């Protein structure tokens, strides 16, 4: 009656991977933070440059999370895959947290660099809008009582909202802006001093793994909760 | 020119409450069903499931058309349904004539029949000025012009006077005689021969 | 085609005749444009500088004003049920409603903006650019608003959620739109018009599907 | 008093919970404030210069947004009939509805404006003046809007008439309100605050009578 | 504790059409009137005139209260009226409990009676989820809590199931037995003894 296609394979596989993922995340985070604190101060920015190692990866993961969420939403809508629904639903709050982190660290960095916590430029504004999108998706999902309808509705929004991703990325090119231009993901290779590049790469990987670990954990708990709910209803009936 | 409706082990759950379970019913051309039951029994919900608006928790609804095609998908089924909802879908700002001509264009070429429902003198009157029963008559006129084979009627007699009630009975009888199927959720006998389906109840 | 046209015509009549959004939106637009100089003070140089931005924002908001009721009225009185059962697909219904909304607000807004731009002291090339950008950009506003309206149809807290849904999607339109005008004013080459057109096209093509999916979900509520 | 209070409380709940105006108004206000810098470009000096005007206009429009449905929803579903038959006079009903509207939009708008003023780079004394002027002026907006909403209740062309009734009455509020802020910024003495307070008081005292008369007319239709 | 209603030579004109002319009626405590007539006859219009919403083209309505006061002004009369309109005045966003407690505060201290109308299990349910009959029951519960002496009922039986209809009849009987007056516009016999007033119709 409550036909939840049993994502048993996912539970088995993720159960095996999760411990390794958690360990790798912890190791990379430690290494990355140590490196970040040990690089020499920047000749222009001084110690403020260290914010980069927490800011840039947070912003990247926030965007990646959105992309994955939209993908999951599409899979859920097209193939009616329950696992994709769970993935979509659980990615939103995580992505929102990383977005908030990127906003906070960015604006802490902005104070010494630009003299203001906030400016209304294309990158900052479009990234703020990403947070709004995440919040809208979560709010829409919560506002509809019926589970499947909730996931479908917020999934449609997630897919539509994906247009914001390229806008965030290219905003620095499309507007005259205060924000740092593309310095890593650009044609012609990165334009950052190698001393900063390595710690940044490690931190980026660490954040990514952190996101995946948290995502898997949340997916597993959601699946278990649903099983419990189904048992409750059918058990009583 | 006929169709058959096949309701198979439907279960309806609303707000975590099971309204009906494993409901099955097969209707062939000309059948009329009076759907009865106390307030909140799930009559409207059943009609919405048949129309394809609502997805049942379990079970399936099939329509067999004259060409032998079997429609299970909600959207295909929708094209066979004539709907008279509890709400009249009357726009306050449009005149009776405007509304009927709009719906007849939307549904195809059925001409708007004002006269049989006593609407002829009201053609120029905007929806805002209609009395409750006049609105209901407008909804009935719209139902007949859609020329659909499967009528789903939610309290068709609401707000109608004695003459209006007779009119509904006549329309339904004519519809069934022409090979149509009609299901009417009602708290008052319609005066049409047919099955009675009780929902809910103690 | 006949059915589609009659649906558009009906929505236009409703928008124009009723307490239906169109007049309200236009009056609102005129109101913003009248009030802003009152609030800022009559500095013509300043006004010309902010004209493009203010008029674009005002136009978008005026268009959004009535959008939350794009499907709502028909949903509440049962008309949407009947439309879903009609030979038209819900995608076509959504497209018709979006088109009617644009015809009754986006288009007249653009025309009014031309007049207001002159009153704000925008030079001729700027006015031309403003009108062109509005003409290209407002369909996207109607389209995106339509998605939001469909998704929040049966939600009891719809009011809060709608802006969150629509704002992030609309912002690019405002940015490209007013950016295009500013670029023309400053004599710069810019791809803003191109981006605007691409974005608008994408929005108009995709929105009927997204909106229809949203409506379908909510009819089951 | 108890009846009045419960009516205010109910309207507040509806405004906050529903697709009810309050959240929409606040989101709309925030949206204007977010979009304007996008439309004008990130020039902080320019932004600070127009902040008072833009925020005042945005606040007034956001407050007016939901006003056209102040009586409409209760009129359409029959609740207004029942209110007219209750021990409360229609004047009291109108007053309660206006008060609830101000509490759910005017007041929070004022608070949000304080935050936005800072984001627009308005100096501290300007922010103070803006908040004070909004606090004094927004009740007049709710009151005047209430009159318009009552008068246009059952008019099928209400949408068109509302702005024409309301705008001329609202314009003085915007002029005095933003004028008061500009005067403080420029260090000038001005009677704007006094005028604003007098106008607001007058509007709040008279509006329940005018609005009740409008409602009474429309119940007979 | 009783009142009397005195309707004197009422004429009602709507949209340039005379609906009824020189209608007179005197009702004393305990009277029940069933108001009948075809759709558009003017039943709802008459009820709105008595309630003081609509001004008649001619004639006057008077209420004599127990203190001997004679209320002719619409607004004074309003304070005696218990109203059950064709519309249910149910807010979709508020729960059944919230709505009843609001109306009971607005009308004074009448406590909200959920149980007799089968609403007790629905106290926490928002109006949006109510079935048609459940909404009507909510409106009925509200009517009884207003404790008014003159009931004006517009199609009180609409959307109600058999049990609901019995409930209405009982409520009206109890109301009249306690010295109240009730006028019900209806297309279906209410099952309460009293006068019948026919409007319009050939
Ligand atoms: C609230 C303020 C800020 C926000 C919202 C923000 C947002 C972002 C976002 C979204 C990205 C990822 C862009 C992409 O990969 O497409 C990013 C990258 C970056 N940000 Fe920020 N940022 C802020 C402040 C700053 C500050 C103050 C600086 C330094 C002066 C800075 C330096 C960078 C750098 C160097 C990158 C990597 C650039 C690249 O390779 O594309 N950000 N920021
Ligand atoms: N606001 C209005 N303006 C003009 N005419 C109106 C208005 N409301 C109703 N009418 C007209 O007055 C007549 C009587 O309407 P009324 O609602 O009183 O009828 P009724 O007897 O209650 O009918 P029903 O049984 O259908 O409810 C109708 O012909 C209607 O068209
Ligand atoms: N959108 C909804 N969400 C959750 N529950 C609902 C919804 N709509 C109706 N219900 C509940 O489902 C039950 C059945 O409702 P339904 O409208 O089908 O009843 P019904 O048999 O048509 O009653 P009535 O005779 O009063 O019209 C009711 O208890 C109602 O509260
Ligand atoms: Mg029902
Ligand atoms: Mg009537």
mmCIF file of C-alpha atoms and ligand atoms in Angstrom, chain B residues 43-44 86 154-155, chain E residues 131-133, ligand 4:
data_model
loop_
_atom_site.group_PDB
_atom_site.id
_atom_site.type_symbol
_atom_site.label_atom_id
_atom_site.label_comp_id
_atom_site.label_asym_id
_atom_site.label_seq_id
_atom_site.Cartn_x
_atom_site.Cartn_y
_atom_site.Cartn_z
ATOM 1 C CA UNK B 43 -17.724 10.913 -1.847
ATOM 2 C CA UNK B 44 -16.020 13.974 -3.276
ATOM 3 C CA UNK B 86 -19.437 21.241 -5.673
ATOM 4 C CA UNK B 154 -21.042 16.364 -6.848
ATOM 5 C CA UNK B 155 -24.341 17.267 -5.199
ATOM 6 C CA UNK E 131 -15.678 18.441 3.155
ATOM 7 C CA UNK E 132 -18.654 20.473 1.927
ATOM 8 C CA UNK E 133 -20.924 19.162 4.658
HETATM 9 MG MG1 LIG F 4 -18.399 16.353 -0.880
#
